Coordinates of C-alpha atoms in Angstrom, one line a residue:
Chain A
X249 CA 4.3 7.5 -17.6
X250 CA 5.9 4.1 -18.6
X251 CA 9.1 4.2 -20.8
X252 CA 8.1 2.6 -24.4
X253 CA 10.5 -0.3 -23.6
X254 CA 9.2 -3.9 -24.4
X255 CA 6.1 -5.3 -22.3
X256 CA 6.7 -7.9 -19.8
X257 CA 5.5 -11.3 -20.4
X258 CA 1.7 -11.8 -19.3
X259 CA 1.9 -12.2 -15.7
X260 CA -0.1 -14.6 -13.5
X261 CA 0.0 -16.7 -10.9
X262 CA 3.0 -18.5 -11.2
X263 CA 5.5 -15.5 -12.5
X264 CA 8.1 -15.2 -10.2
X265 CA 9.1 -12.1 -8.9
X266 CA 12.0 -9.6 -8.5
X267 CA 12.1 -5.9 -7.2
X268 CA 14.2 -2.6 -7.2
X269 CA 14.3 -0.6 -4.1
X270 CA 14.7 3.2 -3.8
X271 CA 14.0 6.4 -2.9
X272 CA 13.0 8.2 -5.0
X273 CA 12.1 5.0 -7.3
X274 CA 10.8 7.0 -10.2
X275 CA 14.1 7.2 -11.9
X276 CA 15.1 3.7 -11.8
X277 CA 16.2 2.1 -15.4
X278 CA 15.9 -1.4 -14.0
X279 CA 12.6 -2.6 -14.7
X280 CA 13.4 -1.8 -18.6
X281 CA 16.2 -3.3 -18.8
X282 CA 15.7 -6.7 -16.6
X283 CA 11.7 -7.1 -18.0
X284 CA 13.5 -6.8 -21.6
X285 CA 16.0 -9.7 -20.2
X286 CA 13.2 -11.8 -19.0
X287 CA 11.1 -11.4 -22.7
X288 CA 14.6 -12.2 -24.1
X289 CA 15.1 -15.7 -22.4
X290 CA 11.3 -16.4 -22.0
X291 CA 11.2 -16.0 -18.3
X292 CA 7.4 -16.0 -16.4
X293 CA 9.3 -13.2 -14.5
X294 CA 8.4 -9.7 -13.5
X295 CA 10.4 -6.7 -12.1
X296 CA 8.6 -4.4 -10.2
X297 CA 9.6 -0.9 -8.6
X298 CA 9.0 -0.5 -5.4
X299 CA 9.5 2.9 -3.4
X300 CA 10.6 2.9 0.0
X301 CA 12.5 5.5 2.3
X302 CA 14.8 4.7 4.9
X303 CA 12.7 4.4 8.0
X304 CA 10.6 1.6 6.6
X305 CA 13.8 -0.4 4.7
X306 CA 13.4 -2.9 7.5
X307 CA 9.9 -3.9 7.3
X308 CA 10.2 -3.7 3.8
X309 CA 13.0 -6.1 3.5
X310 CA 11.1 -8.8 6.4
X311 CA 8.1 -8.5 4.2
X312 CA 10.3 -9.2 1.0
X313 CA 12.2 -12.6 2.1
X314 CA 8.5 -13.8 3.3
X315 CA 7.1 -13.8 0.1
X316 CA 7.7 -17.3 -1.6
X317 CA 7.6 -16.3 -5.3
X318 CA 9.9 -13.8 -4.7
X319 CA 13.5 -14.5 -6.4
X320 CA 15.9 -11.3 -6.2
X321 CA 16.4 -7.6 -5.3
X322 CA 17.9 -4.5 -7.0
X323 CA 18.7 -1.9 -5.0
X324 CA 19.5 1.8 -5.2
X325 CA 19.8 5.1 -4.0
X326 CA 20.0 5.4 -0.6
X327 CA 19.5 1.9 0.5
X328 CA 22.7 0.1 -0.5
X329 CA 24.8 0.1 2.6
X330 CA 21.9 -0.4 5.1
X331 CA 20.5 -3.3 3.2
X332 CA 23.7 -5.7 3.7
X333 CA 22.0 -5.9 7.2
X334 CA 19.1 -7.8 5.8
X335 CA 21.2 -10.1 3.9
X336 CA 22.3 -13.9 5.3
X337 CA 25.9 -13.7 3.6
X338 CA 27.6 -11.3 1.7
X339 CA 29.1 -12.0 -1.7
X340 CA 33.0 -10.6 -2.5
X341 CA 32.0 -7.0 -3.8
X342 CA 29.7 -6.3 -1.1
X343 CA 31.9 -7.4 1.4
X344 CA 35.1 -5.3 0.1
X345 CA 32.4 -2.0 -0.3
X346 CA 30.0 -2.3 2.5
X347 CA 26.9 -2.0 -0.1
X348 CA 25.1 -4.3 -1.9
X349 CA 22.9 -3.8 -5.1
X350 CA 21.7 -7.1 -5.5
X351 CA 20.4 -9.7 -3.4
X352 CA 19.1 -13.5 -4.5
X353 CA 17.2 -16.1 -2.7
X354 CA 20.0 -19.2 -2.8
X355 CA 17.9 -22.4 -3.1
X356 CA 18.3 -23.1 0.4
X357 CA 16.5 -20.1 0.9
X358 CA 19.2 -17.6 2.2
X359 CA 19.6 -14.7 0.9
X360 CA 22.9 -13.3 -1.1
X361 CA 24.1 -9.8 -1.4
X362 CA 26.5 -8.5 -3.4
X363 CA 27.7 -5.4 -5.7
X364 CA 27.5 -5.2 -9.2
X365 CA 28.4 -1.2 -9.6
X366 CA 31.9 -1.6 -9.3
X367 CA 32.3 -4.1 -11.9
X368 CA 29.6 -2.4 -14.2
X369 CA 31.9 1.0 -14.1
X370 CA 35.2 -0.6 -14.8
X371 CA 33.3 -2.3 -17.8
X372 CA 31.8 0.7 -19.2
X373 CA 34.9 2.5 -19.0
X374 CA 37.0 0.1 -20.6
X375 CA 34.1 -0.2 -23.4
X376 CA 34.0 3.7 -23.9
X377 CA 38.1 3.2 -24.3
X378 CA 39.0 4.2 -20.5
X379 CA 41.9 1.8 -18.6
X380 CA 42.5 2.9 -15.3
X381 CA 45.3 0.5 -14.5
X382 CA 48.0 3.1 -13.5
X383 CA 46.2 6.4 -13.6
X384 CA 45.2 9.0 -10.8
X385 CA 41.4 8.5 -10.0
X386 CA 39.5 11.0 -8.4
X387 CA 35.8 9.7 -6.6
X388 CA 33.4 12.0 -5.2
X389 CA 30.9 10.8 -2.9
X390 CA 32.3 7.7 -0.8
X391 CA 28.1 6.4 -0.5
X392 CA 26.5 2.7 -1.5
X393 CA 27.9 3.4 -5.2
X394 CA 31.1 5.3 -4.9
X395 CA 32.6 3.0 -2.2
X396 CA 32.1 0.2 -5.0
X397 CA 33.1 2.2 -8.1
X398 CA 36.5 2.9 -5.9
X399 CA 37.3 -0.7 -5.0
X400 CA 36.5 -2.0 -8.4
X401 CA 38.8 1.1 -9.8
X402 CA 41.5 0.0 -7.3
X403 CA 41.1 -3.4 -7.9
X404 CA 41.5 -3.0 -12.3
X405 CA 44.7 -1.3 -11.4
X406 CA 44.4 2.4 -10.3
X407 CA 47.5 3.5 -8.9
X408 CA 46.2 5.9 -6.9
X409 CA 42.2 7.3 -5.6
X410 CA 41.5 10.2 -4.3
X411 CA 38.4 10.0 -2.0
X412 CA 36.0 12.7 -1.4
X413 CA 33.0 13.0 1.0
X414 CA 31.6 16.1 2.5
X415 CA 30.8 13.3 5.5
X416 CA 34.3 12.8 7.0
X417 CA 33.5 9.7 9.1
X418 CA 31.9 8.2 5.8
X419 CA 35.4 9.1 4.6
X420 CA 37.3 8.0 7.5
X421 CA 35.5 4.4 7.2
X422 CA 35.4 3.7 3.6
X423 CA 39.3 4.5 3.1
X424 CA 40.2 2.6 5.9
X425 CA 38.5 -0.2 4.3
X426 CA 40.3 0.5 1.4
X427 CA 43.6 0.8 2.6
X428 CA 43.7 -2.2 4.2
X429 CA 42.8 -4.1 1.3
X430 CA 45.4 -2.2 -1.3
X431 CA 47.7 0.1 1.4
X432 CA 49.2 3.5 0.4
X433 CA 46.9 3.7 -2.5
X434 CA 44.2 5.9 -1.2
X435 CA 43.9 9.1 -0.4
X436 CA 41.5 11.4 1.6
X437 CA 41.0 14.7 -0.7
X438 CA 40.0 16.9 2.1
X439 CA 38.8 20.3 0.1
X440 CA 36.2 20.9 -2.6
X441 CA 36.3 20.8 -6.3
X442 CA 38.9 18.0 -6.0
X443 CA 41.5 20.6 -5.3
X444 CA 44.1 18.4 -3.8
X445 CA 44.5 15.9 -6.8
X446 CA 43.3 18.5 -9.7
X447 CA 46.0 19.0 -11.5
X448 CA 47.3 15.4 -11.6
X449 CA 43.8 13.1 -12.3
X450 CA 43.5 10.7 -15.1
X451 CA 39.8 9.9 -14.4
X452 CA 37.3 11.9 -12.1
X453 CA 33.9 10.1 -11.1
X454 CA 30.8 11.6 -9.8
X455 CA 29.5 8.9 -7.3
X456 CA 27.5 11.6 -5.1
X457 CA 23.5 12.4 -6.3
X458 CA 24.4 15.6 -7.3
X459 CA 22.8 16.2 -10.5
X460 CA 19.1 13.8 -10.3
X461 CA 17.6 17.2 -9.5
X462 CA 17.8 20.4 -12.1
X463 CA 19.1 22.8 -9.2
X464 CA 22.0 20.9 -8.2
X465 CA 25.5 22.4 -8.0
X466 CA 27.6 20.8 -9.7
X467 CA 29.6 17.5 -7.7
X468 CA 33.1 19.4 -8.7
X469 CA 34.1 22.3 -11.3
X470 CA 35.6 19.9 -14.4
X471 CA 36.9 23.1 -15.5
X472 CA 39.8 23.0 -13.1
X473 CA 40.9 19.0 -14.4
X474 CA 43.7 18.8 -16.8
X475 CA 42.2 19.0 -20.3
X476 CA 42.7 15.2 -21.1
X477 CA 40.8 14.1 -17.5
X478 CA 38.0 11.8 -18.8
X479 CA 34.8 12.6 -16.8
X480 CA 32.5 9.8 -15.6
X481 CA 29.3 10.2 -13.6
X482 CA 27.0 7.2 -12.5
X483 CA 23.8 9.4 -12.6
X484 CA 21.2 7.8 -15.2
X485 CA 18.7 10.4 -15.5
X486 CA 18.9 12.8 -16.5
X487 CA 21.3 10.9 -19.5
X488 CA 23.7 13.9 -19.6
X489 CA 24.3 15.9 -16.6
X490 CA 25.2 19.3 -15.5
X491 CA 28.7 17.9 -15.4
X492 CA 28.8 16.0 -18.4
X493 CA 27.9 18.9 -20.1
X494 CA 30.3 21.1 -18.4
X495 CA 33.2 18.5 -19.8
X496 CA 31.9 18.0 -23.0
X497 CA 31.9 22.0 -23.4
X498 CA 35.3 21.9 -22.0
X499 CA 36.6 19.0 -24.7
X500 CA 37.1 16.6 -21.6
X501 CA 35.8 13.2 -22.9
X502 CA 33.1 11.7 -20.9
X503 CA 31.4 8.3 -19.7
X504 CA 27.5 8.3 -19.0
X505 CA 25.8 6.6 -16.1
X506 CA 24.1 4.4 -17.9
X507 CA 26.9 2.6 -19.1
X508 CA 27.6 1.3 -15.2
X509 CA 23.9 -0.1 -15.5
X510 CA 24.0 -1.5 -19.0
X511 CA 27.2 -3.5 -18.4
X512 CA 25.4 -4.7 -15.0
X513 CA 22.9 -6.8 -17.1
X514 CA 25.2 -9.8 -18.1
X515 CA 25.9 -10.0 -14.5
X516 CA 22.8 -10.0 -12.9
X517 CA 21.7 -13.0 -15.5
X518 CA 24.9 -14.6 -14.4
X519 CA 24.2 -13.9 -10.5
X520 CA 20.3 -14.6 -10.8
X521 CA 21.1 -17.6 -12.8
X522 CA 18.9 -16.5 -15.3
X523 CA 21.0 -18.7 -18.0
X524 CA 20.0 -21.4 -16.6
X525 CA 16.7 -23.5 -17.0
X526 CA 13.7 -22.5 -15.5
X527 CA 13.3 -24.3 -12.6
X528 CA 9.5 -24.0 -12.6
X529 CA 9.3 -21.3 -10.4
X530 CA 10.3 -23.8 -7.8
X531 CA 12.9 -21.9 -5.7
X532 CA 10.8 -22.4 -2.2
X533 CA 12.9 -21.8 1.1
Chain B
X248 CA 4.0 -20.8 -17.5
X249 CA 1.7 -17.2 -18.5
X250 CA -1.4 -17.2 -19.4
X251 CA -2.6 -16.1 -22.4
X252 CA -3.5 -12.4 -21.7
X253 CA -3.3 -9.5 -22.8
X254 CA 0.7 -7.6 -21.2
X255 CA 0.4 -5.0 -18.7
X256 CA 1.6 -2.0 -20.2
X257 CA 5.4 -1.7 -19.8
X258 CA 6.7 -1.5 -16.3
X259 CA 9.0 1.6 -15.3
X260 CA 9.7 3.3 -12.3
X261 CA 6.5 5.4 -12.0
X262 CA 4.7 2.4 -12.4
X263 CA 1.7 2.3 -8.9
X264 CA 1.4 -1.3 -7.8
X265 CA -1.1 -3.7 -6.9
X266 CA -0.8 -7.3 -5.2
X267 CA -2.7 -10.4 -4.6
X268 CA -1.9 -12.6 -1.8
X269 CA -2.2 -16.5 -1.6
X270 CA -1.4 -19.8 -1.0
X271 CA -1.3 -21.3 -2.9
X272 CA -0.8 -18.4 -5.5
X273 CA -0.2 -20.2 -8.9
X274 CA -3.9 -20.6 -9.8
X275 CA -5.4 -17.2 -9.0
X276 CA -6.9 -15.3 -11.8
X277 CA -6.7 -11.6 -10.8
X278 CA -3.3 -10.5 -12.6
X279 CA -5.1 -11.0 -16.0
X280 CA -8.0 -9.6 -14.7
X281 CA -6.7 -6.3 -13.6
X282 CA -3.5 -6.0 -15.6
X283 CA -6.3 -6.0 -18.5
X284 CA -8.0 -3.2 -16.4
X285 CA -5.1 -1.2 -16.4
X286 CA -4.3 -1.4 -19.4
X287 CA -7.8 -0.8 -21.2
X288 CA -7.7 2.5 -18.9
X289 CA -4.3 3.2 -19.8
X290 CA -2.8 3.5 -16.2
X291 CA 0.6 3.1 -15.3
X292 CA 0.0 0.2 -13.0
X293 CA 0.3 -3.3 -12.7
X294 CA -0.8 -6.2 -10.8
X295 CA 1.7 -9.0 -9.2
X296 CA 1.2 -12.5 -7.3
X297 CA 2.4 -13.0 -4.0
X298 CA 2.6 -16.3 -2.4
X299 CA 3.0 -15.8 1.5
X300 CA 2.1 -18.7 3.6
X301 CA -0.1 -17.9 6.8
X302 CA 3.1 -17.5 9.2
X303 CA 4.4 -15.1 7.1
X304 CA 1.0 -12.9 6.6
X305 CA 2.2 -10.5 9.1
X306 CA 5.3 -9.6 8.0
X307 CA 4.2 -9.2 4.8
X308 CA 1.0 -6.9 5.1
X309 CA 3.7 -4.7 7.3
X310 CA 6.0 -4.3 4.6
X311 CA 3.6 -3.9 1.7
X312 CA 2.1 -1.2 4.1
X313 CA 5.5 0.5 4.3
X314 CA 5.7 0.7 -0.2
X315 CA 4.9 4.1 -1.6
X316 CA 4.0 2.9 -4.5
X317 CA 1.3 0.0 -3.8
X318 CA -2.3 1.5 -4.1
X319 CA -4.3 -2.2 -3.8
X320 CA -4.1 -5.6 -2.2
X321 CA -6.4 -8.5 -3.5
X322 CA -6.5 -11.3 -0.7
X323 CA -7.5 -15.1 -1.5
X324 CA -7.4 -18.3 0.2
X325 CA -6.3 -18.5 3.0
X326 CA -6.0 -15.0 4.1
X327 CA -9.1 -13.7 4.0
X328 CA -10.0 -13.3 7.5
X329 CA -6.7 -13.2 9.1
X330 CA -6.0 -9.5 6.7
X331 CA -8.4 -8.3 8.6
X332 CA -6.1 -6.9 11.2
X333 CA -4.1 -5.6 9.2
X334 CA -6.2 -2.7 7.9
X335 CA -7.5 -0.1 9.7
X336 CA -11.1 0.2 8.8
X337 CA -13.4 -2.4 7.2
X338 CA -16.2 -1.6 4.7
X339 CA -19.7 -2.8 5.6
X340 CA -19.4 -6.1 3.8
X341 CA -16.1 -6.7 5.3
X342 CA -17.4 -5.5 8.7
X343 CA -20.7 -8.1 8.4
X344 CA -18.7 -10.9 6.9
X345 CA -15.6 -10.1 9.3
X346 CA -12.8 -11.1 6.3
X347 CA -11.6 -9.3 3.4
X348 CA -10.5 -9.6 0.2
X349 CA -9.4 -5.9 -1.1
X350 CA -7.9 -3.0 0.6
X351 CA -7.0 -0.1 -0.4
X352 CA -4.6 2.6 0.6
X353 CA -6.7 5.9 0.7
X354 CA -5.6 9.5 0.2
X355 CA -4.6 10.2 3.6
X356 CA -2.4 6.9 3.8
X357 CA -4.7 4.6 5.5
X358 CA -5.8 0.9 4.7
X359 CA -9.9 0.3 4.0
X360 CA -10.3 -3.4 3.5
X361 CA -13.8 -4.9 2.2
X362 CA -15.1 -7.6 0.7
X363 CA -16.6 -8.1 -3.1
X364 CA -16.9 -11.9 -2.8
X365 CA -20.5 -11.8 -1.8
X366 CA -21.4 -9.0 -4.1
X367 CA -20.1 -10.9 -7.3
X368 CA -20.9 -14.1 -6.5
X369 CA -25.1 -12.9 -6.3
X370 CA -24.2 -10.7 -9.5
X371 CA -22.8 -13.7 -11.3
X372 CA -26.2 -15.8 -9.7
X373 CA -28.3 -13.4 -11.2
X374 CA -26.4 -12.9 -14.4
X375 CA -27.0 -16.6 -15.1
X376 CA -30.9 -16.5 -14.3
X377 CA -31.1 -17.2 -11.2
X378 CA -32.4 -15.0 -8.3
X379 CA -31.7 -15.8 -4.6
X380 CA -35.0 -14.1 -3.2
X381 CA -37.0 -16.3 -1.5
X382 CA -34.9 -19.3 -2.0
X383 CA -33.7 -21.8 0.6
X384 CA -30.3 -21.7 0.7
X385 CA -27.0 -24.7 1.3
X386 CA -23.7 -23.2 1.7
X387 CA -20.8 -25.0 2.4
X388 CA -18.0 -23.9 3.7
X389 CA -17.4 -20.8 6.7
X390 CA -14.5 -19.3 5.5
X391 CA -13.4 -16.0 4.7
X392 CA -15.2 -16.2 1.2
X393 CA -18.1 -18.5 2.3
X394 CA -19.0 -16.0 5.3
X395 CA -19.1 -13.5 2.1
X396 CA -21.2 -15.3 0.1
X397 CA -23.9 -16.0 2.8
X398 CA -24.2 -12.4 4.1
X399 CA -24.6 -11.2 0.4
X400 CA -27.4 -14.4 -0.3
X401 CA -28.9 -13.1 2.8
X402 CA -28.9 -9.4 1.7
X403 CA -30.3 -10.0 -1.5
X404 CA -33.5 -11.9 0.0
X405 CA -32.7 -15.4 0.7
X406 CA -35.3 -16.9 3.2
X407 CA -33.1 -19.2 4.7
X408 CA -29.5 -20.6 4.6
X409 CA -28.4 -23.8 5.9
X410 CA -24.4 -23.1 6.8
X411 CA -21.8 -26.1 6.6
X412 CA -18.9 -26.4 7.8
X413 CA -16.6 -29.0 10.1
X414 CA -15.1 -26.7 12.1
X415 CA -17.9 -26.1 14.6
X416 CA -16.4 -23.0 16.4
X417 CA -16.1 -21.2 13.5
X418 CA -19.7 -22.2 12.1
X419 CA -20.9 -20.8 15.2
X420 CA -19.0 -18.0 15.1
X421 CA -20.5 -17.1 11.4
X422 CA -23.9 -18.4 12.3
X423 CA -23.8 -15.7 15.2
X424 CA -22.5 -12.7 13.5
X425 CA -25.8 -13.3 10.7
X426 CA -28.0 -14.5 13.3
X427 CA -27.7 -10.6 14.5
X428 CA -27.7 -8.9 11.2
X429 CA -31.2 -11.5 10.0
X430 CA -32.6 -13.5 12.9
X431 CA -34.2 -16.6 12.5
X432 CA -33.2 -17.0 8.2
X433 CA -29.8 -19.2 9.1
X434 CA -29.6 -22.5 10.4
X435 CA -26.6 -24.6 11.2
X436 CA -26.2 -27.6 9.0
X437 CA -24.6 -30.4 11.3
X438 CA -24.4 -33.3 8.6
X439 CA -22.5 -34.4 5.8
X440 CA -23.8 -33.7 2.5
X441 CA -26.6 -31.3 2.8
X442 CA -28.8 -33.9 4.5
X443 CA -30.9 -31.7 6.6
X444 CA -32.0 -29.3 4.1
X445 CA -31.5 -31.7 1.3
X446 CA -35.2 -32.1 -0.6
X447 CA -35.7 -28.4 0.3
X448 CA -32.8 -26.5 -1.2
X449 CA -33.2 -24.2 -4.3
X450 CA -29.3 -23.2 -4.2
X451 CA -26.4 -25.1 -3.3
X452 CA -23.3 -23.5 -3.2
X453 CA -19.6 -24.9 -2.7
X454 CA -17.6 -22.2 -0.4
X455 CA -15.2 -24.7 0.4
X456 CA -11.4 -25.4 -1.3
X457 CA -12.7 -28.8 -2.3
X458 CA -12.2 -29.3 -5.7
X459 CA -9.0 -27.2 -6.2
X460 CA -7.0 -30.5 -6.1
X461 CA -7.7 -33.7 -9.0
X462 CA -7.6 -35.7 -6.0
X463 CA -10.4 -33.7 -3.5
X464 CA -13.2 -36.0 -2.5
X465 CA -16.7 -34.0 -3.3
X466 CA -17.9 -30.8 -0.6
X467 CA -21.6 -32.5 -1.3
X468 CA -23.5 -35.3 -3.3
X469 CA -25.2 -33.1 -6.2
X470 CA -27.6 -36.6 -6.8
X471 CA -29.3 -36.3 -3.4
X472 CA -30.5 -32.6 -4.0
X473 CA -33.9 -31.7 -5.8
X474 CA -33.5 -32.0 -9.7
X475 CA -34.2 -28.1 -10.1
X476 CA -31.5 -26.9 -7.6
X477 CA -28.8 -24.4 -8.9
X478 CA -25.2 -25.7 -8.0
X479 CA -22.3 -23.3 -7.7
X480 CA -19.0 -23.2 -6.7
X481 CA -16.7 -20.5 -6.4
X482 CA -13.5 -22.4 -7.1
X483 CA -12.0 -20.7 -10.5
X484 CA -9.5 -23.4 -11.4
X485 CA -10.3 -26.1 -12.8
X486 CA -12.9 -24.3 -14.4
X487 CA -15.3 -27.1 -14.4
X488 CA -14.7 -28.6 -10.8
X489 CA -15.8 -32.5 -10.1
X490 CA -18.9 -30.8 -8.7
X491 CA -20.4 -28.7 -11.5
X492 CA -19.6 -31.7 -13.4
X493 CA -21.6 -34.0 -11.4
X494 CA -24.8 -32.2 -11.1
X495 CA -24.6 -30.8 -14.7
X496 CA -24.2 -34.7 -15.4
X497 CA -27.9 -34.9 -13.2
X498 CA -29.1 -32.3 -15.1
X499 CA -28.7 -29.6 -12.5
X500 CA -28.3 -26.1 -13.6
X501 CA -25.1 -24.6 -12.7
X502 CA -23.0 -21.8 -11.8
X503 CA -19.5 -21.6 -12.3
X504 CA -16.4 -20.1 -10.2
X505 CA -15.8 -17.3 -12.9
X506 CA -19.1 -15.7 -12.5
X507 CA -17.7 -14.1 -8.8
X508 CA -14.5 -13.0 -9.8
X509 CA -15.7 -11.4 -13.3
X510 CA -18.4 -9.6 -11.7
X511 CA -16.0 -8.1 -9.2
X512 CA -13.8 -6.3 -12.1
X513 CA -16.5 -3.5 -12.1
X514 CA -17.1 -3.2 -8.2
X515 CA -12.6 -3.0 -7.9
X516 CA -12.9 -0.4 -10.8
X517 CA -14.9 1.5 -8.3
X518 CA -13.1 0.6 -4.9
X519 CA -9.9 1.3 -6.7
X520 CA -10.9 4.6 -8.1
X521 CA -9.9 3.2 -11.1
X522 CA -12.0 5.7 -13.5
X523 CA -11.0 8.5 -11.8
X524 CA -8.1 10.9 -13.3
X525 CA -4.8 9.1 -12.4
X526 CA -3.1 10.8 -9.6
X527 CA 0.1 11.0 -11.3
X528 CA 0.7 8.5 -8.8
X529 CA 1.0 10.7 -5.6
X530 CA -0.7 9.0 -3.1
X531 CA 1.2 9.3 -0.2
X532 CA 0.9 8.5 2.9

């Protein structure tokens, strides 16, 4: 059933519409937070989920840039790397991560992508009291997300990442990326449980979707992290995971995933314009 | 900006979807329609315009086909007929009238489009005293409501319908496809303003877009018909076109664009399943 978040504006003919992608979409926070944004700033302006597996992301996305009232695109789980191929140009983030989770219609009526999860971790960290400039960062899951979280991490300063990916020529790709952006700061952590950097990580992040579903394992045992390792995951429901819980239990401090998202609202009003005056609904290609 | 209306309920990522396609889009009426639907039977759903220009039809239907989530499409002006190939069965009045403008996706992931255009606009006839049973028929306009409209005048009784339009292929076309369904009541109307069946007509009825925009010149001359006949249109906005206004001004009785789409809330409740337990929104293909 619907969250008992704030209703949308009445919507009619001339709102002007934006969409989150994903599969599963039933999670998503984004229609919440971004209808609450558009109440906020009086916005004729609707958010709408929209569920979509992989196979049909393509005639999704055509069917998308073709509708005229149509203004901007969240996108999540597992569509964030493949959808940079529907985009016209590719914004900084995007381009340094290979995944988008945003994409606008520019006024000419191209369409932008870029990466907002990067920045929205660093900037939930730092709020919960979490610098990583100079620590020892350890990043499960190298998908859409984590390759994002890591350059954002690298780029506030990390001295040093540990990647890990159960798929080696995700690995193989994403720290090559990396390195050539910010060389001899990355590392490929090769076993499980984050057994090659344990004993020597500031931060450790969950970026893999282990822990959406009540069976999963857990990403990594925080059990075997030095007692001060602060404990991040970007998973937004459930609110606490297995992990978190497992830290918490352990004294580790922690950093929910919904602080990633929350800090990603300024910046999507920022990237959407949504500061700006309305322009009438008059962004036509 | 928004209409007055009463907010969907708030949007999250369960929420099933529903469209209307147009083009223009800004003046249609269904998003207040059925977003009041929704929420007077409390279902997690809402309603969203869609502006998509006739190149773009295609590409659209294909991707809306593709999203989970999206139970309904409403289709107005100028899809109607063109949607057609898009689904994969038409209902009877779709099938007689050969355009659309609903389809649903049923339970085993299929499209059924059909057409309530003709069935509200003799419902709203009736529901303002006036019975098309015997009556001598003008209709204006050929399109994918106006072919509609006739088949459901015919179907209630009408004894004969004088069909306008200015594109003679497609006139024939219509005049063909009712011809077979009720020989010998429809007649092709070959000049301007109603002149052939002028002093006969009971109903006149404007199936045309003329009178959408301030500037439109008049589908027909209300003056040169009888003083008793009943002119509708089924343009909703303005609510009052130049029309109604100049054989109300003649004393005419008249029929408003409303009446059509307010009688097709009930007959949507029904295509939609829309009294039926909610699904918990698992209609997959």
């Amino acid at each position: 059933m619907a969250d008992a978040l704030p209703a949308p504006s009445a919507i009619s003919g001339t709102t002007r519409l934006y969409v989150v992608l994903g599969d599963p979409v039933a999670q998503v926070r984004a229609p919440g937070l971004l209808n609450d944004l558009f109440a906020r700033t009086a916005r004729d302006a609707v958010l709408v989920p929209v569920h979509v597996d992989p196979d049909g992301l393509g005639e999704v996305m055509r069917g998308l840039r073709r509708m005229r009232n149509l203004d901007g695109i969240l996108v999540t789980v597992p569509h964030k790397i493949e959808v940079c191929r529907y985009a016209d140009r590719l914004g900084p983030a995007a381009d340094l991560a290979g995944s988008a989770n945003a994409l606008r219609r520019n006024p000419d009526g191209t369409w932008l992508a870029d990466n907002f999860d990067g920045a929205g971790f660093v900037h939930g960290l730092r709020a919960n009291g979490h610098d990583p400039a100079g620590t020892t960062v350890a990043l499960a899951g190298a998908g859409g997300a984590g390759r994002a979280v890591a350059a954002a991490l690298l780029s506030a300063g990390a001295a040093r990442l540990w990647l890990y990916d159960p798929d080696s020529a995700r690995r193989t790709d994403v720290l090559a990326r990396l390195d050539a952006r910010w060389p001899g700061r990355v590392r490929a952590g090769v076993e499980g449980d984050l057994g090659d950097a344990g004993d020597r990580v500031d931060i450790a992040v969950n970026a893999t979707p282990l822990g959406m579903s009540p069976g999963d394992r857990l990403p990594f045992d925080p059990a075997r992290l030095p007692p001060t390792c602060v404990v991040a995951d970007i998973i937004m429901k459930p609110a606490e995971t297995a992990l978190l819980k497992a830290a918490r239990d352990g004294g580790r401090p922690v950093v929910h995933g919904r602080h990633m998202l929350d800090s990603q609202v300024l910046l999507y009003e920022e990237f959407f314009a949504l500061h700006a005056p309305e322009r009438n609904g008059r962004w036509e290609p």
